[in-house]
């Protein structure tokens, strides 16, 4: 049977779930005010009150169960593949830095428009994983394991389209995540895969 172990993906999923459950016992995770008190991102807080940590903490917060589950299902589906390709340390670096990159682009766009909203979620980091996998697919003749480069690009295009045609979606965090993940993979990925394990 084909197997790939992805302990870092499991830890990241577990961490997001634990944070969600912890907050759920204290209040309403769909309430913007409650989430802001617990580390969600709000541009005026970061710029004028120097709460820079919100760029990081917001990556582990989710507005309700559906938001959490949607992100975690995607993370489980694609995270193990990137972890296998680059290793645990580089994988976590791509995840964290892509999330920060996505949040930073979102911050810049909000400052440009002056349209501020409380935001949270792991989607910027998850889009970073997709961006990294896109680069690896380019390096490996259009495929990464069972994933194809075209399939990944279609996933990005469809998700961005749905985001721009919906309300309440931080599309610039997604764009920033994809770009960050792609560039980080350029820097971190080395094409020296280990033999695949079968049992």
Short mmCIF file of N, CA and C in Angstrom, two decimals:
data_model
loop_
_atom_site.label_atom_id
_atom_site.label_comp_id
_atom_site.label_asym_id
_atom_site.label_seq_id
_atom_site.Cartn_x
_atom_site.Cartn_y
_atom_site.Cartn_z
N UNK A 1 0.84 -1.21 0.00
CA UNK A 1 0.00 0.00 0.00
C UNK A 1 0.88 1.26 0.00
N UNK A 2 0.46 2.24 -0.82
CA UNK A 2 1.22 3.48 -0.96
C UNK A 2 1.07 4.34 0.28
N UNK A 3 2.19 4.81 0.85
CA UNK A 3 2.11 5.59 2.09
C UNK A 3 3.03 6.80 2.03
N UNK A 4 2.57 7.87 2.61
CA UNK A 4 3.43 9.04 2.81
C UNK A 4 3.12 9.58 4.20
N UNK A 5 4.15 9.74 5.01
CA UNK A 5 3.95 10.27 6.35
C UNK A 5 4.12 11.78 6.31
N UNK A 6 3.24 12.48 6.99
CA UNK A 6 3.30 13.94 7.01
C UNK A 6 3.02 14.44 8.42
N UNK A 7 3.97 14.26 9.33
CA UNK A 7 3.74 14.67 10.72
C UNK A 7 3.51 16.16 10.89
N UNK A 8 4.19 16.99 10.11
CA UNK A 8 4.03 18.43 10.25
C UNK A 8 2.64 18.88 9.80
N UNK A 9 2.13 18.26 8.75
CA UNK A 9 0.76 18.58 8.31
C UNK A 9 -0.22 18.21 9.41
N UNK A 10 -0.03 17.04 10.02
CA UNK A 10 -0.92 16.61 11.11
C UNK A 10 -0.86 17.58 12.29
N UNK A 11 0.34 18.05 12.62
CA UNK A 11 0.49 18.99 13.73
C UNK A 11 -0.20 20.32 13.41
N UNK A 12 -0.03 20.82 12.18
CA UNK A 12 -0.66 22.09 11.80
C UNK A 12 -2.18 21.99 11.83
N UNK A 13 -2.71 20.88 11.31
CA UNK A 13 -4.15 20.68 11.36
C UNK A 13 -4.61 20.60 12.81
N UNK A 14 -3.90 19.82 13.61
CA UNK A 14 -4.26 19.69 15.02
C UNK A 14 -4.23 21.01 15.75
N UNK A 15 -3.22 21.83 15.48
CA UNK A 15 -3.09 23.12 16.13
C UNK A 15 -4.27 24.03 15.79
N UNK A 16 -4.64 24.07 14.51
CA UNK A 16 -5.78 24.89 14.10
C UNK A 16 -7.07 24.42 14.77
N UNK A 17 -7.25 23.12 14.85
CA UNK A 17 -8.46 22.57 15.47
C UNK A 17 -8.49 22.86 16.96
N UNK A 18 -7.36 22.68 17.65
CA UNK A 18 -7.29 22.93 19.09
C UNK A 18 -7.59 24.40 19.40
N UNK A 19 -6.99 25.31 18.62
CA UNK A 19 -7.26 26.74 18.82
C UNK A 19 -8.74 27.05 18.62
N UNK A 20 -9.33 26.46 17.59
CA UNK A 20 -10.76 26.69 17.33
C UNK A 20 -11.61 26.18 18.48
N UNK A 21 -11.35 24.98 18.96
CA UNK A 21 -12.13 24.42 20.06
C UNK A 21 -11.95 25.24 21.33
N UNK A 22 -10.72 25.67 21.59
CA UNK A 22 -10.44 26.48 22.78
C UNK A 22 -11.26 27.77 22.76
N UNK A 23 -11.28 28.44 21.61
CA UNK A 23 -12.03 29.68 21.50
C UNK A 23 -13.54 29.43 21.51
N UNK A 24 -13.97 28.32 20.95
CA UNK A 24 -15.41 28.02 20.88
C UNK A 24 -16.01 27.87 22.27
N UNK A 25 -15.22 27.42 23.24
CA UNK A 25 -15.72 27.27 24.60
C UNK A 25 -15.77 28.61 25.34
N UNK A 26 -15.17 29.63 24.73
CA UNK A 26 -15.14 30.93 25.39
C UNK A 26 -16.10 31.96 24.78
N UNK A 27 -16.48 31.75 23.52
CA UNK A 27 -17.36 32.72 22.88
C UNK A 27 -17.71 32.29 21.47
N UNK A 28 -18.21 33.25 20.68
CA UNK A 28 -18.64 32.98 19.32
C UNK A 28 -17.51 33.25 18.34
N UNK A 29 -17.02 32.22 17.69
CA UNK A 29 -15.92 32.40 16.75
C UNK A 29 -16.36 33.09 15.46
N UNK A 30 -17.65 33.25 15.27
CA UNK A 30 -18.14 33.98 14.09
C UNK A 30 -18.33 35.46 14.38
N UNK A 31 -18.05 35.87 15.60
CA UNK A 31 -18.20 37.27 16.00
C UNK A 31 -16.87 38.00 15.81
N UNK A 32 -16.87 39.06 14.99
CA UNK A 32 -15.64 39.77 14.66
C UNK A 32 -14.98 40.38 15.89
N UNK A 33 -15.78 40.94 16.79
CA UNK A 33 -15.23 41.56 17.99
C UNK A 33 -14.53 40.55 18.89
N UNK A 34 -15.15 39.40 19.06
CA UNK A 34 -14.55 38.34 19.87
C UNK A 34 -13.24 37.86 19.25
N UNK A 35 -13.26 37.67 17.93
CA UNK A 35 -12.06 37.18 17.25
C UNK A 35 -10.93 38.22 17.31
N UNK A 36 -11.29 39.48 17.22
CA UNK A 36 -10.29 40.54 17.29
C UNK A 36 -9.60 40.54 18.65
N UNK A 37 -10.36 40.26 19.70
CA UNK A 37 -9.78 40.19 21.04
C UNK A 37 -8.80 39.04 21.19
N UNK A 38 -8.91 38.05 20.32
CA UNK A 38 -8.09 36.84 20.46
C UNK A 38 -7.08 36.68 19.32
N UNK A 39 -6.75 37.77 18.62
CA UNK A 39 -5.63 37.72 17.69
C UNK A 39 -5.96 37.77 16.22
N UNK A 40 -7.23 38.02 15.86
CA UNK A 40 -7.55 38.21 14.45
C UNK A 40 -6.88 39.48 13.94
N UNK A 41 -6.79 39.61 12.63
CA UNK A 41 -6.05 40.71 12.02
C UNK A 41 -6.98 41.88 11.71
N UNK A 42 -6.55 43.06 12.13
CA UNK A 42 -7.28 44.30 11.83
C UNK A 42 -6.24 45.37 11.54
N UNK A 43 -6.21 45.88 10.34
CA UNK A 43 -5.13 46.74 9.87
C UNK A 43 -4.88 47.95 10.78
N UNK A 44 -5.90 48.68 11.22
CA UNK A 44 -5.63 49.82 12.12
C UNK A 44 -4.90 49.40 13.40
N UNK A 45 -5.20 48.22 13.92
CA UNK A 45 -4.49 47.72 15.09
C UNK A 45 -3.00 47.55 14.81
N UNK A 46 -2.69 47.01 13.63
CA UNK A 46 -1.30 46.73 13.28
C UNK A 46 -0.54 48.01 13.00
N UNK A 47 -1.15 48.91 12.24
CA UNK A 47 -0.46 50.12 11.80
C UNK A 47 -0.36 51.16 12.91
N UNK A 48 -1.47 51.37 13.63
CA UNK A 48 -1.51 52.47 14.60
C UNK A 48 -1.24 52.04 16.04
N UNK A 49 -1.48 50.76 16.35
CA UNK A 49 -1.24 50.28 17.71
C UNK A 49 -0.09 49.28 17.77
N UNK A 50 0.55 49.05 16.63
CA UNK A 50 1.74 48.19 16.53
C UNK A 50 1.49 46.77 17.02
N UNK A 51 0.30 46.26 16.75
CA UNK A 51 0.00 44.86 17.10
C UNK A 51 0.41 43.95 15.94
N UNK A 52 1.71 43.92 15.69
CA UNK A 52 2.23 43.19 14.55
C UNK A 52 1.98 41.68 14.66
N UNK A 53 1.83 41.21 15.88
CA UNK A 53 1.61 39.78 16.08
C UNK A 53 0.34 39.29 15.41
N UNK A 54 -0.60 40.19 15.12
CA UNK A 54 -1.84 39.77 14.46
C UNK A 54 -1.59 39.19 13.07
N UNK A 55 -0.52 39.61 12.43
CA UNK A 55 -0.16 39.04 11.13
C UNK A 55 0.08 37.53 11.25
N UNK A 56 0.55 37.12 12.43
CA UNK A 56 0.84 35.70 12.68
C UNK A 56 -0.34 34.98 13.32
N UNK A 57 -0.86 35.53 14.41
CA UNK A 57 -1.90 34.82 15.17
C UNK A 57 -3.17 34.61 14.35
N UNK A 58 -3.48 35.53 13.45
CA UNK A 58 -4.70 35.41 12.65
C UNK A 58 -4.68 34.18 11.75
N UNK A 59 -3.48 33.65 11.47
CA UNK A 59 -3.35 32.47 10.60
C UNK A 59 -3.93 31.22 11.25
N UNK A 60 -4.12 31.24 12.55
CA UNK A 60 -4.58 30.05 13.27
C UNK A 60 -6.00 30.21 13.82
N UNK A 61 -6.68 31.25 13.37
CA UNK A 61 -8.05 31.51 13.80
C UNK A 61 -9.01 31.33 12.63
N UNK A 62 -10.24 30.89 12.93
CA UNK A 62 -11.24 30.67 11.88
C UNK A 62 -12.61 31.13 12.33
N UNK A 63 -13.33 31.72 11.39
CA UNK A 63 -14.67 32.22 11.66
C UNK A 63 -15.70 31.10 11.49
N UNK A 64 -15.88 30.32 12.54
CA UNK A 64 -16.89 29.28 12.50
C UNK A 64 -16.36 27.94 12.01
N UNK A 65 -17.16 26.90 12.26
CA UNK A 65 -16.77 25.53 11.96
C UNK A 65 -16.58 25.29 10.46
N UNK A 66 -17.47 25.85 9.65
CA UNK A 66 -17.38 25.63 8.20
C UNK A 66 -16.09 26.21 7.64
N UNK A 67 -15.72 27.40 8.10
CA UNK A 67 -14.47 28.03 7.66
C UNK A 67 -13.28 27.15 8.03
N UNK A 68 -13.28 26.65 9.26
CA UNK A 68 -12.20 25.76 9.71
C UNK A 68 -12.13 24.50 8.85
N UNK A 69 -13.26 23.83 8.68
CA UNK A 69 -13.26 22.56 7.98
C UNK A 69 -12.85 22.71 6.52
N UNK A 70 -13.33 23.75 5.86
CA UNK A 70 -12.94 23.97 4.46
C UNK A 70 -11.42 24.10 4.32
N UNK A 71 -10.82 24.89 5.21
CA UNK A 71 -9.37 25.08 5.14
C UNK A 71 -8.60 23.81 5.50
N UNK A 72 -9.06 23.10 6.54
CA UNK A 72 -8.33 21.92 6.99
C UNK A 72 -8.42 20.77 5.98
N UNK A 73 -9.55 20.63 5.33
CA UNK A 73 -9.67 19.59 4.31
C UNK A 73 -8.69 19.82 3.16
N UNK A 74 -8.57 21.08 2.73
CA UNK A 74 -7.62 21.40 1.67
C UNK A 74 -6.19 21.17 2.16
N UNK A 75 -5.92 21.58 3.40
CA UNK A 75 -4.57 21.40 3.96
C UNK A 75 -4.19 19.93 4.03
N UNK A 76 -5.12 19.09 4.46
CA UNK A 76 -4.85 17.65 4.52
C UNK A 76 -4.60 17.09 3.12
N UNK A 77 -5.39 17.55 2.17
CA UNK A 77 -5.32 17.01 0.81
C UNK A 77 -4.01 17.34 0.11
N UNK A 78 -3.51 18.57 0.29
CA UNK A 78 -2.31 18.97 -0.44
C UNK A 78 -1.07 19.12 0.43
N UNK A 79 -1.26 19.30 1.75
CA UNK A 79 -0.12 19.55 2.62
C UNK A 79 0.87 18.40 2.67
N UNK A 80 0.34 17.17 2.74
CA UNK A 80 1.24 16.02 2.84
C UNK A 80 2.15 15.91 1.62
N UNK A 81 1.63 16.33 0.46
CA UNK A 81 2.41 16.21 -0.77
C UNK A 81 3.61 17.15 -0.74
N UNK A 82 3.38 18.40 -0.30
CA UNK A 82 4.51 19.34 -0.22
C UNK A 82 5.49 18.91 0.86
N UNK A 83 4.98 18.44 1.99
CA UNK A 83 5.87 18.01 3.07
C UNK A 83 6.78 16.88 2.61
N UNK A 84 6.24 15.96 1.84
CA UNK A 84 7.02 14.85 1.31
C UNK A 84 8.09 15.34 0.34
N UNK A 85 7.76 16.35 -0.44
CA UNK A 85 8.68 16.84 -1.47
C UNK A 85 9.83 17.66 -0.90
N UNK A 86 9.56 18.48 0.13
CA UNK A 86 10.60 19.40 0.61
C UNK A 86 11.11 19.09 2.02
N UNK A 87 10.41 18.21 2.74
CA UNK A 87 10.81 17.93 4.11
C UNK A 87 10.08 18.82 5.11
N UNK A 88 10.05 18.39 6.35
CA UNK A 88 9.24 19.06 7.36
C UNK A 88 9.62 20.50 7.64
N UNK A 89 10.92 20.77 7.81
CA UNK A 89 11.35 22.12 8.18
C UNK A 89 11.02 23.12 7.08
N UNK A 90 11.37 22.78 5.83
CA UNK A 90 11.08 23.69 4.72
C UNK A 90 9.57 23.84 4.52
N UNK A 91 8.85 22.78 4.74
CA UNK A 91 7.39 22.82 4.62
C UNK A 91 6.78 23.81 5.60
N UNK A 92 7.20 23.73 6.86
CA UNK A 92 6.67 24.65 7.87
C UNK A 92 7.08 26.08 7.56
N UNK A 93 8.31 26.28 7.08
CA UNK A 93 8.75 27.62 6.68
C UNK A 93 7.86 28.18 5.57
N UNK A 94 7.58 27.36 4.56
CA UNK A 94 6.72 27.81 3.47
C UNK A 94 5.33 28.15 3.98
N UNK A 95 4.80 27.31 4.86
CA UNK A 95 3.47 27.53 5.41
C UNK A 95 3.40 28.86 6.17
N UNK A 96 4.32 29.05 7.11
CA UNK A 96 4.30 30.25 7.96
C UNK A 96 4.59 31.51 7.15
N UNK A 97 5.66 31.48 6.34
CA UNK A 97 6.05 32.68 5.60
C UNK A 97 5.03 33.04 4.52
N UNK A 98 4.39 32.04 3.93
CA UNK A 98 3.34 32.33 2.95
C UNK A 98 2.13 32.96 3.63
N UNK A 99 1.79 32.46 4.81
CA UNK A 99 0.70 33.07 5.56
C UNK A 99 0.99 34.52 5.90
N UNK A 100 2.22 34.78 6.33
CA UNK A 100 2.63 36.16 6.64
C UNK A 100 2.64 37.01 5.37
N UNK A 101 3.14 36.45 4.27
CA UNK A 101 3.16 37.19 3.01
C UNK A 101 1.76 37.53 2.54
N UNK A 102 0.85 36.57 2.66
CA UNK A 102 -0.52 36.83 2.27
C UNK A 102 -1.16 37.91 3.13
N UNK A 103 -0.93 37.84 4.43
CA UNK A 103 -1.50 38.85 5.33
C UNK A 103 -0.90 40.23 5.07
N UNK A 104 0.38 40.25 4.73
CA UNK A 104 1.03 41.55 4.46
C UNK A 104 0.45 42.18 3.20
N UNK A 105 0.25 41.40 2.14
CA UNK A 105 -0.35 41.96 0.93
C UNK A 105 -1.77 42.43 1.20
N UNK A 106 -2.49 41.67 2.02
CA UNK A 106 -3.84 42.09 2.40
C UNK A 106 -3.81 43.42 3.15
N UNK A 107 -2.83 43.57 4.04
CA UNK A 107 -2.66 44.82 4.79
C UNK A 107 -2.39 45.99 3.84
N UNK A 108 -1.49 45.79 2.88
CA UNK A 108 -1.16 46.86 1.93
C UNK A 108 -2.38 47.25 1.12
N UNK A 109 -3.14 46.27 0.67
CA UNK A 109 -4.34 46.57 -0.12
C UNK A 109 -5.38 47.31 0.72
N UNK A 110 -5.57 46.89 1.96
CA UNK A 110 -6.53 47.57 2.85
C UNK A 110 -6.12 49.02 3.10
N UNK A 111 -4.82 49.25 3.27
CA UNK A 111 -4.34 50.62 3.45
C UNK A 111 -4.60 51.45 2.21
N UNK A 112 -4.46 50.83 1.05
CA UNK A 112 -4.69 51.53 -0.22
C UNK A 112 -6.15 51.91 -0.39
N UNK A 113 -7.04 51.01 -0.03
CA UNK A 113 -8.48 51.26 -0.22
C UNK A 113 -9.13 51.95 0.97
N UNK A 114 -8.53 51.79 2.16
CA UNK A 114 -9.14 52.31 3.37
C UNK A 114 -10.35 51.51 3.81
N UNK A 115 -10.51 50.32 3.24
CA UNK A 115 -11.65 49.45 3.56
C UNK A 115 -11.18 48.37 4.51
N UNK A 116 -11.38 48.56 5.80
CA UNK A 116 -10.83 47.67 6.81
C UNK A 116 -11.86 46.66 7.29
N UNK A 117 -11.41 45.44 7.50
CA UNK A 117 -12.27 44.39 8.04
C UNK A 117 -11.43 43.47 8.91
N UNK A 118 -12.06 42.87 9.89
CA UNK A 118 -11.38 41.89 10.73
C UNK A 118 -11.23 40.61 9.90
N UNK A 119 -10.01 40.07 9.83
CA UNK A 119 -9.77 38.89 9.00
C UNK A 119 -8.99 37.84 9.78
N UNK A 120 -9.19 36.60 9.37
CA UNK A 120 -8.51 35.47 10.00
C UNK A 120 -8.64 34.26 9.09
N UNK A 121 -7.77 33.28 9.33
CA UNK A 121 -7.85 32.04 8.56
C UNK A 121 -6.49 31.60 8.05
N UNK A 122 -6.42 30.31 7.75
CA UNK A 122 -5.17 29.70 7.27
C UNK A 122 -5.05 29.72 5.76
N UNK A 123 -5.99 30.35 5.06
CA UNK A 123 -6.02 30.22 3.60
C UNK A 123 -4.81 30.83 2.92
N UNK A 124 -4.23 31.91 3.46
CA UNK A 124 -3.03 32.47 2.86
C UNK A 124 -1.88 31.47 2.89
N UNK A 125 -1.72 30.79 4.02
CA UNK A 125 -0.68 29.77 4.15
C UNK A 125 -0.97 28.59 3.23
N UNK A 126 -2.24 28.21 3.13
CA UNK A 126 -2.62 27.08 2.28
C UNK A 126 -2.40 27.42 0.81
N UNK A 127 -2.71 28.64 0.41
CA UNK A 127 -2.41 29.06 -0.95
C UNK A 127 -0.90 29.08 -1.19
N UNK A 128 -0.13 29.33 -0.14
CA UNK A 128 1.32 29.25 -0.26
C UNK A 128 1.77 27.84 -0.60
N UNK A 129 1.13 26.85 0.01
CA UNK A 129 1.43 25.45 -0.31
C UNK A 129 1.12 25.18 -1.78
N UNK A 130 -0.03 25.68 -2.25
CA UNK A 130 -0.40 25.48 -3.65
C UNK A 130 0.62 26.14 -4.57
N UNK A 131 1.04 27.37 -4.22
CA UNK A 131 2.04 28.07 -5.03
C UNK A 131 3.35 27.30 -5.09
N UNK A 132 3.77 26.75 -3.94
CA UNK A 132 5.00 25.96 -3.91
C UNK A 132 4.87 24.71 -4.76
N UNK A 133 3.73 24.04 -4.69
CA UNK A 133 3.51 22.84 -5.49
C UNK A 133 3.48 23.17 -6.99
N UNK A 134 2.98 24.34 -7.33
CA UNK A 134 2.99 24.76 -8.75
C UNK A 134 4.42 24.86 -9.26
N UNK A 135 5.31 25.46 -8.45
CA UNK A 135 6.71 25.56 -8.87
C UNK A 135 7.34 24.17 -9.00
N UNK A 136 7.08 23.31 -8.03
CA UNK A 136 7.65 21.96 -8.07
C UNK A 136 7.12 21.20 -9.27
N UNK A 137 5.86 21.41 -9.62
CA UNK A 137 5.29 20.77 -10.82
C UNK A 137 6.03 21.23 -12.07
N UNK A 138 6.35 22.51 -12.13
CA UNK A 138 7.11 23.04 -13.27
C UNK A 138 8.47 22.35 -13.36
N UNK A 139 9.11 22.14 -12.23
CA UNK A 139 10.43 21.49 -12.19
C UNK A 139 10.36 20.01 -12.50
N UNK A 140 9.18 19.41 -12.36
CA UNK A 140 9.04 17.96 -12.54
C UNK A 140 8.10 17.62 -13.70
N UNK A 141 8.21 18.40 -14.77
CA UNK A 141 7.49 18.12 -16.01
C UNK A 141 5.97 18.04 -15.84
N UNK A 142 5.46 18.93 -14.98
CA UNK A 142 4.00 19.07 -14.89
C UNK A 142 3.31 18.24 -13.85
N UNK A 143 4.04 17.53 -12.99
CA UNK A 143 3.39 16.71 -11.97
C UNK A 143 4.12 16.79 -10.64
N UNK A 144 3.33 16.63 -9.56
CA UNK A 144 3.88 16.46 -8.21
C UNK A 144 3.13 15.29 -7.60
N UNK A 145 3.75 14.13 -7.60
CA UNK A 145 3.04 12.95 -7.11
C UNK A 145 1.80 12.71 -7.93
N UNK A 146 0.65 12.68 -7.26
CA UNK A 146 -0.62 12.46 -7.94
C UNK A 146 -1.25 13.74 -8.46
N UNK A 147 -0.63 14.87 -8.14
CA UNK A 147 -1.17 16.17 -8.55
C UNK A 147 -0.52 16.62 -9.84
N UNK A 148 -1.31 17.24 -10.71
CA UNK A 148 -0.77 17.80 -11.95
C UNK A 148 -0.65 19.32 -11.82
N UNK A 149 0.30 19.87 -12.55
CA UNK A 149 0.45 21.33 -12.54
C UNK A 149 -0.79 22.03 -13.04
N UNK A 150 -1.42 21.47 -14.07
CA UNK A 150 -2.65 22.07 -14.60
C UNK A 150 -3.76 22.03 -13.58
N UNK A 151 -3.83 20.92 -12.85
CA UNK A 151 -4.86 20.81 -11.81
C UNK A 151 -4.66 21.83 -10.71
N UNK A 152 -3.42 22.06 -10.33
CA UNK A 152 -3.12 23.05 -9.30
C UNK A 152 -3.47 24.46 -9.78
N UNK A 153 -3.10 24.78 -11.02
CA UNK A 153 -3.42 26.10 -11.57
C UNK A 153 -4.93 26.29 -11.67
N UNK A 154 -5.64 25.23 -12.05
CA UNK A 154 -7.10 25.31 -12.11
C UNK A 154 -7.68 25.56 -10.72
N UNK A 155 -7.12 24.90 -9.70
CA UNK A 155 -7.57 25.08 -8.33
C UNK A 155 -7.39 26.53 -7.89
N UNK A 156 -6.22 27.10 -8.21
CA UNK A 156 -5.94 28.49 -7.86
C UNK A 156 -6.92 29.42 -8.57
N UNK A 157 -7.06 29.24 -9.88
CA UNK A 157 -7.92 30.13 -10.68
C UNK A 157 -9.37 30.04 -10.21
N UNK A 158 -9.86 28.83 -9.96
CA UNK A 158 -11.25 28.67 -9.54
C UNK A 158 -11.49 29.29 -8.18
N UNK A 159 -10.56 29.05 -7.25
CA UNK A 159 -10.73 29.59 -5.90
C UNK A 159 -10.69 31.11 -5.90
N UNK A 160 -9.76 31.69 -6.67
CA UNK A 160 -9.70 33.14 -6.75
C UNK A 160 -10.96 33.71 -7.40
N UNK A 161 -11.45 33.04 -8.42
CA UNK A 161 -12.68 33.50 -9.08
C UNK A 161 -13.85 33.48 -8.09
N UNK A 162 -13.99 32.38 -7.36
CA UNK A 162 -15.08 32.30 -6.38
C UNK A 162 -14.91 33.36 -5.31
N UNK A 163 -13.65 33.63 -4.94
CA UNK A 163 -13.41 34.65 -3.92
C UNK A 163 -13.79 36.04 -4.39
N UNK A 164 -13.42 36.39 -5.63
CA UNK A 164 -13.70 37.73 -6.14
C UNK A 164 -15.18 37.92 -6.46
N UNK A 165 -15.93 36.84 -6.62
CA UNK A 165 -17.36 36.96 -6.89
C UNK A 165 -18.19 36.72 -5.64
N UNK A 166 -17.53 36.60 -4.49
CA UNK A 166 -18.23 36.41 -3.22
C UNK A 166 -17.88 37.56 -2.29
N UNK A 167 -18.60 37.63 -1.19
CA UNK A 167 -18.32 38.65 -0.19
C UNK A 167 -17.62 38.02 1.01
N UNK A 168 -16.84 38.83 1.72
CA UNK A 168 -16.20 38.37 2.94
C UNK A 168 -15.00 37.47 2.74
N UNK A 169 -14.40 37.50 1.54
CA UNK A 169 -13.22 36.67 1.25
C UNK A 169 -12.02 37.58 1.07
N UNK A 170 -10.93 37.27 1.77
CA UNK A 170 -9.71 38.09 1.68
C UNK A 170 -8.86 37.60 0.50
N UNK A 171 -9.22 38.05 -0.70
CA UNK A 171 -8.56 37.55 -1.91
C UNK A 171 -7.09 37.94 -1.98
N UNK A 172 -6.73 39.09 -1.45
CA UNK A 172 -5.33 39.50 -1.55
C UNK A 172 -4.44 38.69 -0.61
N UNK A 173 -5.01 38.15 0.46
CA UNK A 173 -4.25 37.19 1.27
C UNK A 173 -3.98 35.93 0.48
N UNK A 174 -4.96 35.52 -0.35
CA UNK A 174 -4.77 34.34 -1.20
C UNK A 174 -3.69 34.59 -2.25
N UNK A 175 -3.78 35.73 -2.91
CA UNK A 175 -2.80 36.06 -3.95
C UNK A 175 -1.40 36.16 -3.34
N UNK A 176 -1.30 36.86 -2.22
CA UNK A 176 -0.01 36.99 -1.54
C UNK A 176 0.54 35.65 -1.11
N UNK A 177 -0.35 34.75 -0.69
CA UNK A 177 0.08 33.41 -0.29
C UNK A 177 0.63 32.62 -1.46
N UNK A 178 -0.09 32.63 -2.59
CA UNK A 178 0.37 31.90 -3.78
C UNK A 178 1.73 32.40 -4.23
N UNK A 179 1.87 33.70 -4.36
CA UNK A 179 3.13 34.28 -4.83
C UNK A 179 4.27 33.97 -3.86
N UNK A 180 3.99 34.12 -2.56
CA UNK A 180 5.02 33.83 -1.55
C UNK A 180 5.45 32.37 -1.60
N UNK A 181 4.47 31.47 -1.69
CA UNK A 181 4.78 30.05 -1.74
C UNK A 181 5.60 29.68 -2.95
N UNK A 182 5.26 30.24 -4.10
CA UNK A 182 6.00 29.97 -5.34
C UNK A 182 7.44 30.44 -5.20
N UNK A 183 7.64 31.67 -4.73
CA UNK A 183 8.99 32.22 -4.60
C UNK A 183 9.80 31.47 -3.55
N UNK A 184 9.16 31.08 -2.46
CA UNK A 184 9.87 30.33 -1.42
C UNK A 184 10.31 28.96 -1.94
N UNK A 185 9.47 28.34 -2.76
CA UNK A 185 9.84 27.06 -3.35
C UNK A 185 11.03 27.22 -4.29
N UNK A 186 11.07 28.33 -5.01
CA UNK A 186 12.23 28.60 -5.87
C UNK A 186 13.51 28.60 -5.03
N UNK A 187 13.44 29.15 -3.85
CA UNK A 187 14.61 29.25 -2.98
C UNK A 187 14.92 27.95 -2.24
N UNK A 188 13.87 27.20 -1.87
CA UNK A 188 14.06 26.08 -0.96
C UNK A 188 14.03 24.70 -1.59
N UNK A 189 13.39 24.57 -2.74
CA UNK A 189 13.20 23.23 -3.31
C UNK A 189 14.46 22.74 -4.01
N UNK A 190 14.83 21.51 -3.73
CA UNK A 190 15.94 20.85 -4.41
C UNK A 190 15.43 19.53 -4.96
N UNK A 191 15.70 19.28 -6.22
CA UNK A 191 15.14 18.11 -6.88
C UNK A 191 15.99 16.88 -6.61
N UNK A 192 15.84 16.33 -5.41
CA UNK A 192 16.55 15.11 -5.03
C UNK A 192 15.63 14.25 -4.18
N UNK A 193 14.54 13.83 -4.78
CA UNK A 193 13.53 13.08 -4.05
C UNK A 193 14.04 11.73 -3.57
N UNK A 194 13.54 11.35 -2.40
CA UNK A 194 13.84 10.02 -1.85
C UNK A 194 12.97 8.99 -2.56
N UNK A 195 13.39 7.74 -2.57
CA UNK A 195 12.55 6.71 -3.16
C UNK A 195 11.22 6.62 -2.44
N UNK A 196 10.15 6.39 -3.19
CA UNK A 196 8.82 6.27 -2.59
C UNK A 196 8.71 4.95 -1.84
N UNK A 197 8.00 4.97 -0.73
CA UNK A 197 7.89 3.79 0.13
C UNK A 197 6.62 3.03 -0.13
N UNK A 198 6.73 1.75 -0.24
CA UNK A 198 5.56 0.88 -0.41
C UNK A 198 5.59 -0.19 0.67
N UNK A 199 4.43 -0.62 1.09
CA UNK A 199 4.39 -1.69 2.07
C UNK A 199 3.13 -2.52 1.86
#
